[in-house]
mmCIF file of C-alpha atoms in Angstrom:
data_model
loop_
_atom_site.group_PDB
_atom_site.id
_atom_site.type_symbol
_atom_site.label_atom_id
_atom_site.label_comp_id
_atom_site.label_asym_id
_atom_site.label_seq_id
_atom_site.Cartn_x
_atom_site.Cartn_y
_atom_site.Cartn_z
ATOM 1 C CA UNK A 277 8.314 7.034 -14.383
ATOM 2 C CA UNK A 278 4.667 6.229 -13.571
ATOM 3 C CA UNK A 279 2.082 8.813 -14.589
ATOM 4 C CA UNK A 280 -0.308 8.100 -11.737
ATOM 5 C CA UNK A 281 0.370 6.983 -8.170
ATOM 6 C CA UNK A 282 -2.242 5.417 -5.898
ATOM 7 C CA UNK A 283 -1.791 5.514 -2.120
ATOM 8 C CA UNK A 284 -4.135 3.575 0.166
ATOM 9 C CA UNK A 285 -4.377 4.404 3.878
ATOM 10 C CA UNK A 286 -5.406 1.628 6.247
ATOM 11 C CA UNK A 287 -5.345 2.741 9.876
ATOM 12 C CA UNK A 288 -4.759 5.907 11.878
ATOM 13 C CA UNK A 289 -3.305 3.923 14.791
ATOM 14 C CA UNK A 290 0.468 3.860 15.227
ATOM 15 C CA UNK A 291 2.933 2.451 17.739
ATOM 16 C CA UNK A 292 5.443 4.686 19.509
ATOM 17 C CA UNK A 293 8.457 3.599 21.527
ATOM 18 C CA UNK A 294 7.492 3.716 25.172
ATOM 19 C CA UNK A 295 9.349 6.089 27.468
ATOM 20 C CA UNK A 296 10.119 3.067 29.644
ATOM 21 C CA UNK A 297 11.730 1.135 26.812
ATOM 22 C CA UNK A 298 15.459 0.507 27.395
ATOM 23 C CA UNK A 299 17.737 1.799 24.667
ATOM 24 C CA UNK A 300 19.812 -1.340 25.133
ATOM 25 C CA UNK A 301 18.747 -4.734 26.345
ATOM 26 C CA UNK A 302 20.206 -8.169 26.780
ATOM 27 C CA UNK A 303 17.482 -9.402 24.453
ATOM 28 C CA UNK A 304 18.055 -6.945 21.631
ATOM 29 C CA UNK A 305 20.613 -4.406 20.461
ATOM 30 C CA UNK A 306 18.666 -1.298 19.449
ATOM 31 C CA UNK A 307 21.664 0.103 17.591
ATOM 32 C CA UNK A 308 21.116 -2.566 14.929
ATOM 33 C CA UNK A 309 17.498 -1.522 14.391
ATOM 34 C CA UNK A 310 17.394 1.953 12.740
ATOM 35 C CA UNK A 311 13.621 2.370 13.165
ATOM 36 C CA UNK A 312 13.891 1.862 16.932
ATOM 37 C CA UNK A 313 15.634 4.985 18.173
ATOM 38 C CA UNK A 314 14.796 8.122 20.083
ATOM 39 C CA UNK A 315 15.131 10.055 16.824
ATOM 40 C CA UNK A 316 12.180 8.171 15.390
ATOM 41 C CA UNK A 317 9.522 7.671 18.025
ATOM 42 C CA UNK A 318 6.892 6.067 15.793
ATOM 43 C CA UNK A 319 7.985 2.687 14.471
ATOM 44 C CA UNK A 320 7.144 0.935 11.215
ATOM 45 C CA UNK A 321 7.858 -2.531 12.578
ATOM 46 C CA UNK A 322 7.936 -3.967 16.087
ATOM 47 C CA UNK A 323 10.728 -6.399 15.140
ATOM 48 C CA UNK A 324 9.005 -9.026 17.328
ATOM 49 C CA UNK A 325 9.951 -7.120 20.478
ATOM 50 C CA UNK A 326 7.773 -7.196 23.617
ATOM 51 C CA UNK A 327 4.554 -5.208 23.336
ATOM 52 C CA UNK A 328 5.494 -3.421 26.562
ATOM 53 C CA UNK A 329 8.184 -1.578 24.581
ATOM 54 C CA UNK A 330 5.526 0.303 22.614
ATOM 55 C CA UNK A 331 2.513 2.512 23.164
ATOM 56 C CA UNK A 332 -0.413 2.392 20.750
ATOM 57 C CA UNK A 333 -2.100 5.689 19.951
ATOM 58 C CA UNK A 334 -4.518 7.263 17.508
ATOM 59 C CA UNK A 335 -2.935 9.932 15.322
ATOM 60 C CA UNK A 336 -4.744 13.243 15.234
ATOM 61 C CA UNK A 337 -6.282 14.514 12.013
ATOM 62 C CA UNK A 338 -3.788 17.398 11.872
ATOM 63 C CA UNK A 339 -0.860 15.023 12.340
ATOM 64 C CA UNK A 340 -2.019 12.721 9.544
ATOM 65 C CA UNK A 341 -2.697 15.718 7.300
ATOM 66 C CA UNK A 342 0.900 16.891 7.674
ATOM 67 C CA UNK A 343 2.231 13.390 6.983
ATOM 68 C CA UNK A 344 0.164 13.184 3.789
ATOM 69 C CA UNK A 345 1.359 16.589 2.583
ATOM 70 C CA UNK A 346 4.951 15.525 3.258
ATOM 71 C CA UNK A 347 4.294 12.320 1.323
ATOM 72 C CA UNK A 348 2.952 14.295 -1.654
ATOM 73 C CA UNK A 349 5.923 16.652 -1.624
ATOM 74 C CA UNK A 350 8.433 13.776 -1.433
ATOM 75 C CA UNK A 351 6.719 11.797 -4.177
ATOM 76 C CA UNK A 352 6.588 14.795 -6.504
ATOM 77 C CA UNK A 353 10.266 15.494 -5.886
ATOM 78 C CA UNK A 354 11.045 11.954 -7.023
ATOM 79 C CA UNK A 355 8.638 12.012 -9.958
ATOM 80 C CA UNK A 356 7.364 15.496 -10.925
ATOM 81 C CA UNK A 357 5.171 14.084 -13.709
ATOM 82 C CA UNK A 358 3.044 11.783 -11.578
ATOM 83 C CA UNK A 359 -0.478 12.587 -10.412
ATOM 84 C CA UNK A 360 -1.500 11.213 -7.036
ATOM 85 C CA UNK A 361 -4.733 9.571 -5.921
ATOM 86 C CA UNK A 362 -5.411 8.798 -2.264
ATOM 87 C CA UNK A 363 -7.955 6.303 -1.040
ATOM 88 C CA UNK A 364 -8.921 4.744 2.300
ATOM 89 C CA UNK A 365 -9.062 0.968 2.564
ATOM 90 C CA UNK A 366 -12.526 -0.485 3.253
ATOM 91 C CA UNK A 367 -10.948 -3.447 5.065
ATOM 92 C CA UNK A 368 -12.082 -3.418 8.678
ATOM 93 C CA UNK A 369 -9.356 -3.414 11.339
ATOM 94 C CA UNK A 370 -11.536 -5.365 13.721
ATOM 95 C CA UNK A 371 -8.715 -6.016 16.193
ATOM 96 C CA UNK A 372 -8.831 -2.297 16.936
ATOM 97 C CA UNK A 373 -12.468 -2.721 17.948
ATOM 98 C CA UNK A 374 -15.620 -1.612 16.062
ATOM 99 C CA UNK A 375 -15.715 1.893 17.549
ATOM 100 C CA UNK A 376 -11.960 2.374 17.232
ATOM 101 C CA UNK A 377 -12.018 1.137 13.619
ATOM 102 C CA UNK A 378 -14.683 3.686 12.688
ATOM 103 C CA UNK A 379 -12.812 6.453 14.505
ATOM 104 C CA UNK A 380 -9.591 5.485 12.734
ATOM 105 C CA UNK A 381 -11.177 5.542 9.284
ATOM 106 C CA UNK A 382 -12.857 8.884 9.984
ATOM 107 C CA UNK A 383 -9.512 10.430 10.942
ATOM 108 C CA UNK A 384 -7.947 9.156 7.720
ATOM 109 C CA UNK A 385 -10.786 10.439 5.535
ATOM 110 C CA UNK A 386 -10.803 13.865 7.181
ATOM 111 C CA UNK A 387 -7.011 14.142 6.952
ATOM 112 C CA UNK A 388 -6.902 13.124 3.281
ATOM 113 C CA UNK A 389 -9.500 15.742 2.376
ATOM 114 C CA UNK A 390 -7.639 18.387 4.382
ATOM 115 C CA UNK A 391 -4.373 17.533 2.627
ATOM 116 C CA UNK A 392 -5.883 17.344 -0.853
ATOM 117 C CA UNK A 393 -7.680 20.669 -0.391
ATOM 118 C CA UNK A 394 -4.528 22.261 0.999
ATOM 119 C CA UNK A 395 -2.381 21.107 -1.913
ATOM 120 C CA UNK A 396 -4.971 21.977 -4.554
ATOM 121 C CA UNK A 397 -5.354 25.493 -3.180
ATOM 122 C CA UNK A 398 -1.618 26.088 -2.720
ATOM 123 C CA UNK A 399 0.169 28.483 -5.048
ATOM 124 C CA UNK A 400 2.469 26.861 -7.619
ATOM 125 C CA UNK A 401 5.558 28.430 -6.089
ATOM 126 C CA UNK A 402 4.839 26.934 -2.679
ATOM 127 C CA UNK A 403 4.393 23.361 -3.893
ATOM 128 C CA UNK A 404 5.902 22.867 -7.341
ATOM 129 C CA UNK A 405 7.445 25.910 -8.954
ATOM 130 C CA UNK A 406 8.244 24.319 -12.324
ATOM 131 C CA UNK A 407 5.227 22.099 -12.887
ATOM 132 C CA UNK A 408 2.507 24.310 -11.470
ATOM 133 C CA UNK A 409 -0.387 22.956 -9.439
ATOM 134 C CA UNK A 410 0.007 19.359 -8.274
ATOM 135 C CA UNK A 411 -2.568 16.870 -9.504
ATOM 136 C CA UNK A 412 -3.839 15.159 -6.390
ATOM 137 C CA UNK A 413 -7.293 13.783 -5.629
ATOM 138 C CA UNK A 414 -9.294 11.299 -3.572
ATOM 139 C CA UNK A 415 -11.008 8.127 -4.779
ATOM 140 C CA UNK A 416 -13.841 6.951 -2.461
ATOM 141 C CA UNK A 417 -13.243 3.195 -2.332
ATOM 142 C CA UNK A 418 -14.206 3.143 1.358
ATOM 143 C CA UNK A 419 -17.435 5.037 0.705
ATOM 144 C CA UNK A 420 -18.328 2.837 -2.273
ATOM 145 C CA UNK A 421 -18.147 -0.298 -0.127
ATOM 146 C CA UNK A 422 -19.841 1.286 2.882
ATOM 147 C CA UNK A 423 -22.585 3.294 1.155
ATOM 148 C CA UNK A 424 -23.176 1.861 -2.313
ATOM 149 C CA UNK A 425 -22.764 -1.860 -1.679
ATOM 150 C CA UNK A 426 -23.401 -1.764 2.104
ATOM 151 C CA UNK A 427 -24.257 -5.437 2.412
ATOM 152 C CA UNK A 428 -22.342 -8.293 4.036
ATOM 153 C CA UNK A 429 -22.856 -10.290 0.836
ATOM 154 C CA UNK A 430 -19.959 -8.236 -0.477
ATOM 155 C CA UNK A 431 -17.644 -9.374 2.314
ATOM 156 C CA UNK A 432 -15.711 -12.610 2.676
ATOM 157 C CA UNK A 433 -16.592 -15.115 5.397
ATOM 158 C CA UNK A 434 -14.410 -13.249 7.881
ATOM 159 C CA UNK A 435 -16.720 -10.231 7.438
ATOM 160 C CA UNK A 436 -13.637 -8.023 7.141
ATOM 161 C CA UNK A 437 -12.369 -8.301 3.563
ATOM 162 C CA UNK A 438 -14.384 -7.371 0.450
ATOM 163 C CA UNK A 439 -15.234 -10.184 -1.963
ATOM 164 C CA UNK A 440 -13.887 -10.425 -5.496
ATOM 165 C CA UNK A 441 -17.235 -9.074 -6.755
ATOM 166 C CA UNK A 442 -16.866 -6.012 -4.518
ATOM 167 C CA UNK A 443 -13.240 -5.478 -5.583
ATOM 168 C CA UNK A 444 -14.195 -5.696 -9.259
ATOM 169 C CA UNK A 445 -17.006 -3.198 -8.706
ATOM 170 C CA UNK A 446 -14.642 -0.713 -7.045
ATOM 171 C CA UNK A 447 -12.060 -1.262 -9.770
ATOM 172 C CA UNK A 448 -14.676 -0.607 -12.446
ATOM 173 C CA UNK A 449 -15.601 2.651 -10.727
ATOM 174 C CA UNK A 450 -11.917 3.578 -10.603
ATOM 175 C CA UNK A 451 -11.545 3.038 -14.352
ATOM 176 C CA UNK A 452 -14.658 5.131 -14.986
ATOM 177 C CA UNK A 453 -13.492 8.030 -12.845
ATOM 178 C CA UNK A 454 -9.780 8.137 -13.647
ATOM 179 C CA UNK A 455 -9.470 6.900 -17.217
ATOM 180 C CA UNK A 456 -11.138 8.382 -20.295
ATOM 181 C CA UNK A 457 -12.585 5.201 -21.804
ATOM 182 C CA UNK A 458 -15.749 4.144 -23.619
ATOM 183 C CA UNK A 459 -17.910 1.485 -21.942
ATOM 184 C CA UNK A 460 -16.690 -1.322 -24.190
ATOM 185 C CA UNK A 461 -13.107 -0.186 -23.821
ATOM 186 C CA UNK A 462 -13.566 0.077 -20.059
ATOM 187 C CA UNK A 463 -14.645 -3.567 -19.892
ATOM 188 C CA UNK A 464 -11.649 -4.618 -21.981
ATOM 189 C CA UNK A 465 -9.350 -2.582 -19.771
ATOM 190 C CA UNK A 466 -10.862 -4.152 -16.673
ATOM 191 C CA UNK A 467 -10.170 -7.643 -18.015
ATOM 192 C CA UNK A 468 -6.691 -6.559 -19.065
ATOM 193 C CA UNK A 469 -5.773 -5.075 -15.688
ATOM 194 C CA UNK A 470 -7.322 -8.043 -13.896
ATOM 195 C CA UNK A 471 -4.865 -10.318 -15.706
ATOM 196 C CA UNK A 472 -1.944 -8.056 -14.849
ATOM 197 C CA UNK A 473 -3.069 -7.815 -11.239
ATOM 198 C CA UNK A 474 -3.180 -11.611 -10.951
ATOM 199 C CA UNK A 475 0.390 -11.922 -12.244
ATOM 200 C CA UNK A 476 1.609 -9.169 -9.921
ATOM 201 C CA UNK A 477 -0.162 -10.796 -6.950
ATOM 202 C CA UNK A 478 1.483 -14.131 -7.745
ATOM 203 C CA UNK A 479 4.926 -12.508 -7.811
ATOM 204 C CA UNK A 480 4.267 -10.652 -4.548
ATOM 205 C CA UNK A 481 3.195 -13.873 -2.833
ATOM 206 C CA UNK A 482 6.272 -15.654 -4.179
ATOM 207 C CA UNK A 483 8.613 -12.957 -2.877
ATOM 208 C CA UNK A 484 7.074 -13.251 0.593
ATOM 209 C CA UNK A 485 7.752 -16.993 0.650
ATOM 210 C CA UNK A 486 10.060 -18.059 3.503
ATOM 211 C CA UNK A 487 11.986 -21.202 2.462
ATOM 212 C CA UNK A 488 13.090 -23.907 4.867
ATOM 213 C CA UNK A 489 16.167 -24.481 2.708
ATOM 214 C CA UNK A 490 17.221 -21.138 1.180
ATOM 215 C CA UNK A 491 20.419 -22.675 -0.249
ATOM 216 C CA UNK A 492 18.671 -25.494 -2.085
ATOM 217 C CA UNK A 493 18.695 -25.782 -5.870
ATOM 218 C CA UNK A 494 14.896 -25.857 -5.855
ATOM 219 C CA UNK A 495 14.671 -22.481 -4.138
ATOM 220 C CA UNK A 496 17.268 -20.965 -6.446
ATOM 221 C CA UNK A 497 15.268 -22.177 -9.438
ATOM 222 C CA UNK A 498 12.149 -20.706 -7.823
ATOM 223 C CA UNK A 499 13.855 -17.308 -7.477
ATOM 224 C CA UNK A 500 15.132 -17.381 -11.051
ATOM 225 C CA UNK A 501 11.597 -18.051 -12.236
ATOM 226 C CA UNK A 502 10.380 -14.965 -10.364
ATOM 227 C CA UNK A 503 13.099 -12.900 -12.031
ATOM 228 C CA UNK A 504 11.911 -14.124 -15.424
ATOM 229 C CA UNK A 505 8.291 -13.291 -14.595
ATOM 230 C CA UNK A 506 9.209 -9.792 -13.428
ATOM 231 C CA UNK A 507 11.271 -9.144 -16.557
ATOM 232 C CA UNK A 508 8.395 -10.354 -18.758
ATOM 233 C CA UNK A 509 5.965 -7.967 -17.085
ATOM 234 C CA UNK A 510 8.423 -5.079 -17.391
ATOM 235 C CA UNK A 511 8.892 -5.762 -21.103
ATOM 236 C CA UNK A 512 5.138 -5.996 -21.707
ATOM 237 C CA UNK A 513 4.228 -2.980 -19.564
ATOM 238 C CA UNK A 514 6.758 -0.145 -19.377
ATOM 239 C CA UNK A 515 4.983 1.402 -16.395
ATOM 240 C CA UNK A 516 5.867 -1.618 -14.228
ATOM 241 C CA UNK A 517 9.172 -1.199 -12.394
ATOM 242 C CA UNK A 518 10.620 -4.173 -10.501
ATOM 243 C CA UNK A 519 14.112 -2.773 -9.936
ATOM 244 C CA UNK A 520 14.012 -3.014 -6.145
ATOM 245 C CA UNK A 521 12.371 -6.440 -6.162
ATOM 246 C CA UNK A 522 14.923 -7.798 -8.625
ATOM 247 C CA UNK A 523 17.754 -6.462 -6.493
ATOM 248 C CA UNK A 524 16.283 -8.299 -3.509
ATOM 249 C CA UNK A 525 16.001 -11.548 -5.483
ATOM 250 C CA UNK A 526 19.597 -11.235 -6.701
ATOM 251 C CA UNK A 527 20.718 -10.738 -3.100
ATOM 252 C CA UNK A 528 18.896 -13.913 -2.119
ATOM 253 C CA UNK A 529 20.511 -15.797 -4.978
ATOM 254 C CA UNK A 530 23.930 -14.588 -3.868
ATOM 255 C CA UNK A 531 23.149 -15.486 -0.261
ATOM 256 C CA UNK A 532 23.531 -11.909 1.001
ATOM 257 C CA UNK A 533 20.193 -11.690 2.762
ATOM 258 C CA UNK A 534 16.426 -12.066 2.744
ATOM 259 C CA UNK A 535 16.488 -15.835 3.322
ATOM 260 C CA UNK A 536 15.780 -15.912 7.011
ATOM 261 C CA UNK A 537 13.334 -18.514 8.178
#
């Protein structure tokens, strides 16, 4: 139901199942892990398996471009009315190494532009016969941090994550470029969205919490509070959809899953 979707890309590095990885092992049953199969070489999660089971590689620009186009097509099939904005995260993946991090970001940026240009130039019949040309664009959050701010004062102490000042600056630029607002209204909107973002962040952190006693009354009360907060946000803002999150919380309350230590 959302009118605009934002997709942020972080790294061009992926992990593939190694050719030497056993399909069955005394340590793990691969049949219970859908993402770890020969039908899906690239994994989304290592499931805490030995690093020797995987091979790290840099995706090519063409490969990423095709993935992005597939993502656009799938998203539009689910929600034909949404417009899509891609952006590349300015957070440095320093564990990749400084050279590798720069190479990774450059692959993402090049691939996004290739995909956006390809979709924008495609005929309506080839991408979206009923709705016409797909609205898809690129927002330069990475370039704003790197080229406009370009100072370590705008990074946290770890020198990897942008500060709150930097995030607010990027968010202000986003409002200016993607929402038709007057300056005064833009400032009000920024304050408004900042409040919403704080509430959403609090809920996300709460849902990631791993309890020591998942069956305790305290944890059940904690989950019920998160349900109430999600329902409040949904009532106040119709564009917020917590259906999947609420289903997960209800499963935890019923003891069906999600409570692992």
